XYZ file of C-alpha atoms in Angstrom:
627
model
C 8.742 51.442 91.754
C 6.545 49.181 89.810
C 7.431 48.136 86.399
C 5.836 46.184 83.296
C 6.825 42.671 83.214
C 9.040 41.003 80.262
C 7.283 39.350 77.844
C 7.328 35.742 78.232
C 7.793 32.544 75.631
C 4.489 30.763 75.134
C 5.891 27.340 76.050
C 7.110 28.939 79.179
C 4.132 29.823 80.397
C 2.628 26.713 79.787
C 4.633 24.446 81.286
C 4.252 26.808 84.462
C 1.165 25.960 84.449
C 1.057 22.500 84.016
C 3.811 21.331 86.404
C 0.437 22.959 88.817
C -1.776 20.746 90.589
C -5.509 20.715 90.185
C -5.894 22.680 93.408
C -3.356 25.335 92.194
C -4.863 25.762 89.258
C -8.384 26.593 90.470
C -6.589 29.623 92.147
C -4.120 31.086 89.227
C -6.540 33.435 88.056
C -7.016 35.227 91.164
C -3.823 34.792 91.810
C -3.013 36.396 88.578
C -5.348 39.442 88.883
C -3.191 42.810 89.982
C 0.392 41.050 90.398
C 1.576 42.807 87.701
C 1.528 46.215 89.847
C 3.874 44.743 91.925
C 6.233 44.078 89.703
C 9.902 45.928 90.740
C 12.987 46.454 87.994
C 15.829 46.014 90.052
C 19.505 47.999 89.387
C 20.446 44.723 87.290
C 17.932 44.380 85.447
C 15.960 41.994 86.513
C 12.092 42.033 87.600
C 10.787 40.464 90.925
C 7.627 40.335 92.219
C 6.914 40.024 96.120
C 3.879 37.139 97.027
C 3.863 37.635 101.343
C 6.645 37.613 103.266
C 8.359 34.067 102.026
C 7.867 34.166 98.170
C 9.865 36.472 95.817
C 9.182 35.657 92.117
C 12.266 36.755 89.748
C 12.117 37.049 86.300
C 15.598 37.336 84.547
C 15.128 38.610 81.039
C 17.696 37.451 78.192
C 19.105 39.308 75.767
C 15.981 39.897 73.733
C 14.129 41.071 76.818
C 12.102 37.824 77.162
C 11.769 35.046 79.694
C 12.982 32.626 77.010
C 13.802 29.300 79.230
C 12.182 28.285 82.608
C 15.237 28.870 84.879
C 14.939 32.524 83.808
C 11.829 32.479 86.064
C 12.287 31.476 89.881
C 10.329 32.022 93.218
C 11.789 31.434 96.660
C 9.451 29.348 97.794
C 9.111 25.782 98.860
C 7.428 24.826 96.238
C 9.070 26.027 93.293
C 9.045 25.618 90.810
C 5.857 24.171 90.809
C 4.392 26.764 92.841
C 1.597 29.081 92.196
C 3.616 32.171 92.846
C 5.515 31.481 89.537
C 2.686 30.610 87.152
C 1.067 33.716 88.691
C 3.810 35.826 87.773
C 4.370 34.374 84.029
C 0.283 34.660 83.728
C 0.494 38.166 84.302
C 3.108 39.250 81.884
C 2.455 39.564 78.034
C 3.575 36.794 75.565
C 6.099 37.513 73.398
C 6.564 36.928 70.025
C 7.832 33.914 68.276
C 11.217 34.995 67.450
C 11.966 35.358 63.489
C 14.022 33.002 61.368
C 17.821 34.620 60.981
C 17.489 36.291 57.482
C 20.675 34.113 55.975
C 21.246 33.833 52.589
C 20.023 30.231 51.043
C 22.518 27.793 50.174
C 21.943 25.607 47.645
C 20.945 22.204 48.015
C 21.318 18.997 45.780
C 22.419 20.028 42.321
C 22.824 23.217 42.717
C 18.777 23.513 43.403
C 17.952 26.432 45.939
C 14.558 25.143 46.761
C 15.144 21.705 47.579
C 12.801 20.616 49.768
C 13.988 20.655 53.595
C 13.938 17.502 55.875
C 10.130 16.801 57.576
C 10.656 19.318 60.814
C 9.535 16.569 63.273
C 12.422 14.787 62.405
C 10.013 11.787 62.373
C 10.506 8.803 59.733
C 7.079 7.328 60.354
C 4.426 7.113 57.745
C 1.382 9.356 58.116
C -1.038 7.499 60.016
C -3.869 6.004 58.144
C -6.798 7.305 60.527
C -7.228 11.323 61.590
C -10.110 12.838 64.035
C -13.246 12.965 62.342
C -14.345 16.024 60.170
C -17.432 17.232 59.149
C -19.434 14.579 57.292
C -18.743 15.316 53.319
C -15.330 16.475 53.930
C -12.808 15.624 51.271
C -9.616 14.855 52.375
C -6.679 14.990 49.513
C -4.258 11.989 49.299
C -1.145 14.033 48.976
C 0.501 14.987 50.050
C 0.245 13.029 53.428
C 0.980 14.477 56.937
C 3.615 13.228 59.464
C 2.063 10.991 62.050
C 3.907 13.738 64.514
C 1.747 16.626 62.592
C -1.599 14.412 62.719
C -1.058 14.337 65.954
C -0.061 17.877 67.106
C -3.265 18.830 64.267
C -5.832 16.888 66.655
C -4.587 17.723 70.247
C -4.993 21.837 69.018
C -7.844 20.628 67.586
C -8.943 19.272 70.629
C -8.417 22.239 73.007
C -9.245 25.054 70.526
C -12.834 23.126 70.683
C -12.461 23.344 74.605
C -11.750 26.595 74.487
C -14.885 27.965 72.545
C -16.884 25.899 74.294
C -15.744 27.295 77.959
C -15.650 30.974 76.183
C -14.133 34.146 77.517
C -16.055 33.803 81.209
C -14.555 29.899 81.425
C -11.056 30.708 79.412
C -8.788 32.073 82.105
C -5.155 31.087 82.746
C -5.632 27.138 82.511
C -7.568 26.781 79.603
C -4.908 29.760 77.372
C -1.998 27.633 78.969
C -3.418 24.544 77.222
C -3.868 26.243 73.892
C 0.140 27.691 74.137
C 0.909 24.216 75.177
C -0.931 22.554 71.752
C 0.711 25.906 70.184
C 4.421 24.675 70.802
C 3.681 21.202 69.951
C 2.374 22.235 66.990
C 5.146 24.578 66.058
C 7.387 21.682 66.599
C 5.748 19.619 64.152
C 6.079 22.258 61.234
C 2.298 23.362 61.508
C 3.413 27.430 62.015
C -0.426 29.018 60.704
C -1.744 26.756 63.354
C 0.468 27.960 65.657
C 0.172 31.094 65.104
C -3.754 30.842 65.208
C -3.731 29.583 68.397
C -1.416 32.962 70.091
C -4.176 34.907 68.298
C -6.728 33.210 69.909
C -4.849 33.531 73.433
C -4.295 37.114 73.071
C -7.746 37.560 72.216
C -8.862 35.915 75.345
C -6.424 37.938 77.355
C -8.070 41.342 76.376
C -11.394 40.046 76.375
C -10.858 39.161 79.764
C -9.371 41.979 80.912
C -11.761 44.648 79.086
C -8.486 46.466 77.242
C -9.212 49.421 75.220
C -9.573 48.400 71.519
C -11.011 45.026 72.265
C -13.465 43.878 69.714
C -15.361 40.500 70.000
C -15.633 40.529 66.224
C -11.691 40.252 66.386
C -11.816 36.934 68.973
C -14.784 35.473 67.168
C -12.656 35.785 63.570
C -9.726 34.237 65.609
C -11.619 31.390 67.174
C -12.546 30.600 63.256
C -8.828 30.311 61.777
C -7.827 28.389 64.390
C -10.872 25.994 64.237
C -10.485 25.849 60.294
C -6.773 25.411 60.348
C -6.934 23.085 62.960
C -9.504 21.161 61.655
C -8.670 20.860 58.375
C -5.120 19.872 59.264
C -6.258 17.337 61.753
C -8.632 15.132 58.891
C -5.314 14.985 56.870
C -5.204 17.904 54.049
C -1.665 18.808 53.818
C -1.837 21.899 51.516
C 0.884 24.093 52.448
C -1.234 27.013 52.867
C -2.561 25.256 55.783
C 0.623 24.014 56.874
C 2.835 27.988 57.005
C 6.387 28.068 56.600
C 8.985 29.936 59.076
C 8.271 33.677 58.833
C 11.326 35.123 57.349
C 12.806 32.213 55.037
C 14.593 33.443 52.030
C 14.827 32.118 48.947
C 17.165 33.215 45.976
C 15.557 36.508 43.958
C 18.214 37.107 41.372
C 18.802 40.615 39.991
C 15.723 43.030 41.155
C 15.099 46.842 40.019
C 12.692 47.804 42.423
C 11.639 51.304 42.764
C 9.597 52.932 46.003
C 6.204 53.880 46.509
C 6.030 55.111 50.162
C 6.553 54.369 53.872
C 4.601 53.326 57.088
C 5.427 53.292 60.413
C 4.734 49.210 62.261
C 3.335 49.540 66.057
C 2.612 45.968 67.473
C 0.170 45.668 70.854
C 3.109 43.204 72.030
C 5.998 46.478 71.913
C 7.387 45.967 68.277
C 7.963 49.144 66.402
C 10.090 49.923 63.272
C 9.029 51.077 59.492
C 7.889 49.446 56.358
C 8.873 50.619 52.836
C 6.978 49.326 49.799
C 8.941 48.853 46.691
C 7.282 47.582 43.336
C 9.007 45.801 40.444
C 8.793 46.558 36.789
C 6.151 44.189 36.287
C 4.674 45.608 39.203
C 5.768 42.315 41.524
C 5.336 44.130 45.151
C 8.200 44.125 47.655
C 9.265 45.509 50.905
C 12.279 46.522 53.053
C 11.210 46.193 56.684
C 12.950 47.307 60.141
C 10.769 46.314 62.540
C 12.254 45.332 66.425
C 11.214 45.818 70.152
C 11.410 49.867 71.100
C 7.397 50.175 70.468
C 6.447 54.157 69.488
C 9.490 55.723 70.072
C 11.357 53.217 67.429
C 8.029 53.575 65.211
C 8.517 56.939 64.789
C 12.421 57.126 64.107
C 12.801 54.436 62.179
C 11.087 55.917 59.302
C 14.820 58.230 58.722
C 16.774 55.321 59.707
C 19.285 53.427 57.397
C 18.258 50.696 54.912
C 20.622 47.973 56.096
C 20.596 45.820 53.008
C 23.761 45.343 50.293
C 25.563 48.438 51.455
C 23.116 51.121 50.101
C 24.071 54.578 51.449
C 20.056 55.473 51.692
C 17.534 55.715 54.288
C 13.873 54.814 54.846
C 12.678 58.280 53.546
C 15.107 58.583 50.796
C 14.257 54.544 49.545
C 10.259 55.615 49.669
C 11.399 58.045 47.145
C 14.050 56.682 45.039
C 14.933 52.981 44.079
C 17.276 49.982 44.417
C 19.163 48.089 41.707
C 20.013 44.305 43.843
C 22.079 41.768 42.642
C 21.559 38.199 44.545
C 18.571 39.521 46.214
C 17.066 37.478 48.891
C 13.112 37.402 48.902
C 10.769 35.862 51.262
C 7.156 34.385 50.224
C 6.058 37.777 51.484
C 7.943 39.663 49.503
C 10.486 40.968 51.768
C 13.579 41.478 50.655
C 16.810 40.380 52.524
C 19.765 41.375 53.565
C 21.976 38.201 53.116
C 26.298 38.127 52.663
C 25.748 38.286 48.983
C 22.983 40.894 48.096
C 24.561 44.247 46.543
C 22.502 46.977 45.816
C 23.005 50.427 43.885
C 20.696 53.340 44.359
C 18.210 54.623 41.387
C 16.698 58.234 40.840
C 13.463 58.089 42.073
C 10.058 57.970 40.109
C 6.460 59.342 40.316
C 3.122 58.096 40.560
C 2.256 58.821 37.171
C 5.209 57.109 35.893
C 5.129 53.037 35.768
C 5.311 50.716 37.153
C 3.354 53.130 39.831
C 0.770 54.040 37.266
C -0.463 50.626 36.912
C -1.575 50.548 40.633
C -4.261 53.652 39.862
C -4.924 52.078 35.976
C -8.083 50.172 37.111
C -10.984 50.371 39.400
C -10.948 49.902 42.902
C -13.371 47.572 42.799
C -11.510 45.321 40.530
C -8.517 45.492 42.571
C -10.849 44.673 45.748
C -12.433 41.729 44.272
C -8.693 40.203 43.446
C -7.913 40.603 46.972
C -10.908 38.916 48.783
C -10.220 35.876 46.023
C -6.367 35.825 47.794
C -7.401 37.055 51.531
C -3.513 36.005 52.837
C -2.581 38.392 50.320
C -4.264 41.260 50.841
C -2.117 42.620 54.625
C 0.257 42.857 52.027
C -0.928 44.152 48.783
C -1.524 48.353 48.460
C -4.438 49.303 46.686
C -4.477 53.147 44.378
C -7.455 55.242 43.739
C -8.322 58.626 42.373
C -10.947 60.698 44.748
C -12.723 63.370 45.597
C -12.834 64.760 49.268
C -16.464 64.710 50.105
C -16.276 65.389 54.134
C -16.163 63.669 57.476
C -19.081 62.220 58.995
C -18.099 60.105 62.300
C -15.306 58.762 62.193
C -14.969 58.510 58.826
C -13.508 60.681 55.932
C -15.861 60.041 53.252
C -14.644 60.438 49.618
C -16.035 59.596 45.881
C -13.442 57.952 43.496
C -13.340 60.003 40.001
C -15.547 57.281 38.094
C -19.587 56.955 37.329
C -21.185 55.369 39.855
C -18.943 55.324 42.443
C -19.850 54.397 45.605
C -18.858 56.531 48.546
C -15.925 55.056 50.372
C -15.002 55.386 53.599
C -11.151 56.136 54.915
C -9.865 55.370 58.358
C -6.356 56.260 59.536
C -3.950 53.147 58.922
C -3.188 53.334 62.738
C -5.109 55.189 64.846
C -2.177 56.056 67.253
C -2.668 59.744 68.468
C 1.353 60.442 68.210
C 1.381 58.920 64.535
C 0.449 61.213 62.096
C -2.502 59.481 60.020
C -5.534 60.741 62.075
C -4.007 64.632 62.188
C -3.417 64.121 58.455
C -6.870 62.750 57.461
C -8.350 65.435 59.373
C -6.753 68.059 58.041
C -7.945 66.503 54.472
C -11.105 66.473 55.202
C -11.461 70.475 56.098
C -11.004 70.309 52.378
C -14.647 69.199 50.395
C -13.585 68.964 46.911
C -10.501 68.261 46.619
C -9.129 65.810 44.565
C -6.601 63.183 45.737
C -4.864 60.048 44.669
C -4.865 57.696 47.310
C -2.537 54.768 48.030
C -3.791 52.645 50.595
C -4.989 49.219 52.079
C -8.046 48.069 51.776
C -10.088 47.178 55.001
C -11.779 43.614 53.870
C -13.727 43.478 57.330
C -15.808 46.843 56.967
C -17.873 48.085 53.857
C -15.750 50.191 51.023
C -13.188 51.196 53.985
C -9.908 52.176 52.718
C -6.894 52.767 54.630
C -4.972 55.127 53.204
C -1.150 54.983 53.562
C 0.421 57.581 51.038
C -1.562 60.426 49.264
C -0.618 62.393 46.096
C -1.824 65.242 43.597
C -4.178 64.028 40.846
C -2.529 64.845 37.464
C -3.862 67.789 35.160
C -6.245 68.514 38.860
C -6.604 71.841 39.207
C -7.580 71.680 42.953
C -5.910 68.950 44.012
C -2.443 68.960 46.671
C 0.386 71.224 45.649
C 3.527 69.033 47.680
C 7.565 70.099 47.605
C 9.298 69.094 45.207
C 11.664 66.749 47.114
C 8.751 64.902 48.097
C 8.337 63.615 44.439
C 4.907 63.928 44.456
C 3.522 61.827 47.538
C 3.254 62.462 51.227
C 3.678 59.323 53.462
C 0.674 59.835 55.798
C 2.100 58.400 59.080
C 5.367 60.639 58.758
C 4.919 63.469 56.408
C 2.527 66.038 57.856
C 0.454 67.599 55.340
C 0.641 71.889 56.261
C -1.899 74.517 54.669
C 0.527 75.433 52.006
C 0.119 72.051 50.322
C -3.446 72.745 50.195
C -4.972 74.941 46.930
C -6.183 78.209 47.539
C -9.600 78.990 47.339
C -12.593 76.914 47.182
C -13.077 73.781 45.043
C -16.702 73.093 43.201
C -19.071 72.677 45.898
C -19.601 69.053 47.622
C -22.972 67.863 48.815
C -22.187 66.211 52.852
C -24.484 63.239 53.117
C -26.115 63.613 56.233
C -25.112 60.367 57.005
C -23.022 58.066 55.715
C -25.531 56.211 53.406
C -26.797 52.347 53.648
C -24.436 50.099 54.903
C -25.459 46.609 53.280
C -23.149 44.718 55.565
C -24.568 46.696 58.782
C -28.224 46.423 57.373
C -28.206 42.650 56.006
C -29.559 40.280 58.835
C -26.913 38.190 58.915
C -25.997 40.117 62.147
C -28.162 37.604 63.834
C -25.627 34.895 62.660
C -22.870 37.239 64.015
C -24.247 37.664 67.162
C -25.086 34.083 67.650
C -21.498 33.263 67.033
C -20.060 36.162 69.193
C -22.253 35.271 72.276
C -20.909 31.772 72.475
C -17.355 33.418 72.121
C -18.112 35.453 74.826
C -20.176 33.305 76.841
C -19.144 29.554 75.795
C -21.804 26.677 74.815
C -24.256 27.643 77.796
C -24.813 30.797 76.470
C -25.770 29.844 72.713
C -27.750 26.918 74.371
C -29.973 29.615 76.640
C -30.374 32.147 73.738
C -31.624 29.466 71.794
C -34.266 28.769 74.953
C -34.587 32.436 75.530
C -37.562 34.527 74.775
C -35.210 36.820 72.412
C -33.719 33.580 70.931
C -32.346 33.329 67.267
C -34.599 30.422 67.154
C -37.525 29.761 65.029
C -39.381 33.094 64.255
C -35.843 34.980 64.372
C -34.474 33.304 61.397
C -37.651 34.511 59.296
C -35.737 37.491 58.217
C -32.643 35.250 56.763
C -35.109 33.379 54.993
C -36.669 36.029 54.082
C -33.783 37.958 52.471
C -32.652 34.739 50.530
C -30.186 33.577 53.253
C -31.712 30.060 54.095
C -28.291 28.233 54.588
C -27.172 30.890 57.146
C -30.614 30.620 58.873
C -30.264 26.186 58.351
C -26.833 26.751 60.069
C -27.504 29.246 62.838
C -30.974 26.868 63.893
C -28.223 23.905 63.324
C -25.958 25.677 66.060
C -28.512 26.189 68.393
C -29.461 22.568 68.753
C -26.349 21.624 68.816
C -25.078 23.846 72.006
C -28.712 22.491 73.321
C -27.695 18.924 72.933
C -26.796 17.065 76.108
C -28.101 13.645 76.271
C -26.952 11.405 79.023
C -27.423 8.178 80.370
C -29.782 6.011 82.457
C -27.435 7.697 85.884
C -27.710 11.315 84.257
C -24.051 11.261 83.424
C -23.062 13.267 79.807
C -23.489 10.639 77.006
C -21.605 12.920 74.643
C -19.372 15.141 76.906
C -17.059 15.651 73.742
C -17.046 19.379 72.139
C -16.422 18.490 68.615
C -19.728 18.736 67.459
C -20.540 22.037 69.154
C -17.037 23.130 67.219
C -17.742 21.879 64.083
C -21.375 23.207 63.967
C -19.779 26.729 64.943
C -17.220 26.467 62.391
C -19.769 25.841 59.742
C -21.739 28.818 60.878
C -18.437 31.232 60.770
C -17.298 29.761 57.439
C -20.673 30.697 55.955
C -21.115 34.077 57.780
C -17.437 35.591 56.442
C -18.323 34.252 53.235
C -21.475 36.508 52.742
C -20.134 39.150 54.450
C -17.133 39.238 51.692
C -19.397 38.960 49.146
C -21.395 42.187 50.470
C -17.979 43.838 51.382
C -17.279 43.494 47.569
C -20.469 44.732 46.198
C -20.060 47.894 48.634
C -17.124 48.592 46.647
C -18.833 47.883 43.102
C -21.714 50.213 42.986
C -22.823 53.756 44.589
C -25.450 52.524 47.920
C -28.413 53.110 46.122
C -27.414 49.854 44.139
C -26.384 47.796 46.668
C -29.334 45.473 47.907
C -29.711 45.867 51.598
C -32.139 43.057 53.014
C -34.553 43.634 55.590
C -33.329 43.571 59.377
């Protein structure tokens, strides 16, 4: 019977791929196309996949359940392993995660210092080099501290073939053009650049789904991809070295002395590449966030027990549930930049009674305005995936797919909650819906903000509003909070009777990011994600161009740099001098990239800045420009 294919390492693919030659590679896509149906799991495990009569393709998962090393892939062929049979058969299956750093606890280094700095990854002892790939003009490029020669040069070849990439776009990017990206990927992995590594398998898995139409595929999300990559790539390839460009190791401990942490709920992790597990947040007495996390291959099924599994970390006797609730005294806790704690030889932790909401440090999180906690956030994006947001509200209805709701202050705008993941088995959506049968009532909300839609919350934990007299009415073991993608919320934690009455919008009110027409900008950028150079270049020709009457509207609505930027795009993509034999003068991508770039810096920009203003005032304050 057929069967999914392993997961496969990113450099594994890519070398497939390149030990091809250039008549093998024009054929891997359609080569690639349906070969996964044919895949077979075999009584030892293994998966093969049949190519004619004379090639059998057999994939040998490890012990992680990934092809991890190229003899774990073989065809019985002629021309294996260079053969198109085997590239095929890697191509098809899905890319697997970079594995995570072993959580060991740190050892001290010189002087008893915990943080000394580690040795340069490349293991390279040569000086940065003086010159770098040309940036924008006006870039500023900081002296130190200075790049490896190794990273300069891993920063320009992704660079290089990120640029490539967008310029080809999804119709161009099939197998040969993600293979090069995994293959700058690994090189620049190597070299200590992880964010621009990890970019770059964002940008390939984006291209995947694109190309094959999944469910759940948004442009939006490839277009925002193609810009981190571009910026990180970019930016590391001129020379900045600021470590926030650089990434560390996911997963790399450092020394967090004595911690009383105490928990404020849990939510169940689903990856698209078959992760699952649970998260539980924790916060500090000074309200410092942390986490415990379980998170490992098993996708739903382990996403949904893994919320009443054991805490492995220093011996305490409690689970997931009972931690969401309760509390951890840890002595030589172990604490990555994220803020998850580990479970190294010397941590020791002690159970603590529990605490509510309305007792600190949880009260702190629900002290101030959402909008102030919003506006903190899109000043510290890398921090907000992380950082959970409380608000008091009042149900107000459902209107799409939305749950609409008021937070308890004057002039509040209507926000807008959407289930944390929309998996049907998970219990958010059933939950939300079930809230929003009740207008009026009053909730307080623990949640994470969405920073890519307008005032969009998504809520992770709900609780009664204190001294509310139609607000939830939740068990007593629950201590006051319902975790919404385990706990599911029944009519008898519901108030009897009706609450004051709740005028339903007929709609869900302006929308200043919707309305604003920087959507032109968006769409620009978008269509030469989907459609490469070419396509910006003949919408700029077209009769429905973005070109010269088009922009009137930015201009018109104040936004002359994006309109200056978007016209500055078009030209560019348009540009293709060549020489007295009509050969490409200029056949290099770097200023189609670059003018893109500066287009998507500017465009997420505005965008936060409307984001936060949807979150500041009720819509009728918000300035929505013309369309």
């Amino acid at each position: 019977m057929s069967t999914e294919l392993p997961p496969v390492a990113p450099e594994v693919l890519a070398e497939a791929v390149e030990n091809l030659t250039a008549r093998l590679r024009k054929k891997l896509d359609a080569a690639t196309e349906g070969c996964a149906g044919g895949a077979v799991l075999e009584a030892d495990g293994t998966v093969t996949l049949r190519f004619g009569e004379d090639a059998l393709v057999t994939l040998r998962p490890g012990p992680a359940g990934t092809i991890a090393t190229a003899d774990q892939a073989t065809c019985s062929c002629l021309l294996a392993p260079r053969c198109l049979h085997r590239a095929a058969a890697l191509g098809a299956a899905p890319l697997a995660d970079t594995p995570p750093e072993p959580a060991a606890e740190p050892e001290p280094g010189p002087a008893g210092d915990p943080t000394a700095a580690a040795a340069d990854p490349t293991g390279s002892t040569e000086p940065a080099a003086s010159a770098a790939p040309a940036g924008p003009v006006g870039a500023t490029v900081p002296a130190t501290p200075a790049l490896t020669a190794a990273q300069l040069r891993a920063a320009g070849a992704l660079w290089h073939v990120a640029a490539e990439a967008l310029a080809a776009g999804v119709t161009a990017g099939g197998a040969v053009v993600q293979a090069e990206l995994l293959r700058a990927a690994h090189t620049a992995r190597l070299a200590g650049l992880i964010r621009a590594e990890a970019a770059a398998l964002r940008v390939v898995r984006g291209l995947r789904a694109a190309r094959e139409h999944r469910a759940g595929q948004r442009l939006g999300d490839l277009t925002d991809a193609f810009r981190e990559l571009l910026h990180t790539a970019g930016l590391l390839a001129a020379g900045s070295a600021d470590p926030a460009l650089t990434g560390t190791a996911r997963r790399a401990y450092a020394p967090g002395g004595s911690l009383q942490v105490h928990g404020l709920c849990r939510e169940p992790v689903l990856s698209a590449t078959g992760y699952g597990g649970v998260v539980t947040h924790l916060l500090a007495a000074d309200g410092t966030p942390y986490s415990v996390s379980d998170v490992r291959p098993g996708g739903l099924a382990r996403a949904r027990g893994a919320g009443s599994a054991s805490v492995a970390l220093g011996g305490a006797t409690l689970d997931h549930a009972g931690l969401a609730r309760g509390g951890l005294r840890i002595v030589g806790a172990t604490v990555s930049p994220e803020g998850r704690l580990g479970a190294g030889r010397g941590v020791r932790a002690t159970p603590l009674p529990g605490s509510a909401w309305t007792e600190q440090p949880a009260a702190r999180l629900f002290a101030r305005p959402a909008a102030e906690a919003v506006a903190a956030l899109l000043a510290d994006p890398d921090a907000a995936e992380s950082t959970l947001l409380g608000c008091d509200v009042t149900v107000v209805g459902a209107v799409g797919e939305h749950l609409l709701v008021r937070e308890t202050r004057p002039d509040a705008p209507l926000l807008r909650l959407l289930p944390a993941h929309p998996h049907p088995e998970l219990a958010h959506t059933e939950n939300l819906r079930r809230i929003a049968s009740y207008p009026g009532l009053q909730l307080r909300v623990l949640g994470r903000p969405d920073l890519d839609r307008t005032a969009t919350l998504r809520p992770v934990a709900v609780g009664p509003v204190p001294s509310a007299e139609h607000t939830l009415r939740l068990p007593e073991e629950w201590l006051g909070r319902a975790d919404l993608g385990y706990d599911r919320l029944q009519g008898a934690h519901f108030p009897q009777g009706a609450a004051a009455p709740v005028p339903l919008p007929a709609a869900e009110g302006p929308d200043p990011l919707a309305d604003s027409p920087l959507w032109r900008v968006r769409r620009l950028l978008e269509t030469g994600v989907a459609g490469g150079r070419r396509a910006v270049a003949e919408a700029a020709r077209g009769t429905e161009s973005l070109a010269g009457a088009s922009y009137a509207p930015l201009r018109r609505a104040g936004l002359t740099a994006a309109a200056e930027l978007a016209a500055a795009l078009a030209a560019e993509a348009d540009r293709r001098p060549r020489d007295v034999f009509g050969r490409l003068a200029d056949p290099s991508p770097d200023g189609y990239a670059w003018a893109w770039l500066a287009a998507a810096t500017h465009l997420a920009a505005a965008e936060r800045c409307l984001i936060a203003a949807s979150w500041a005032a009720s819509p009728s304050a918000v300035p929505v420009s013309g369309r």
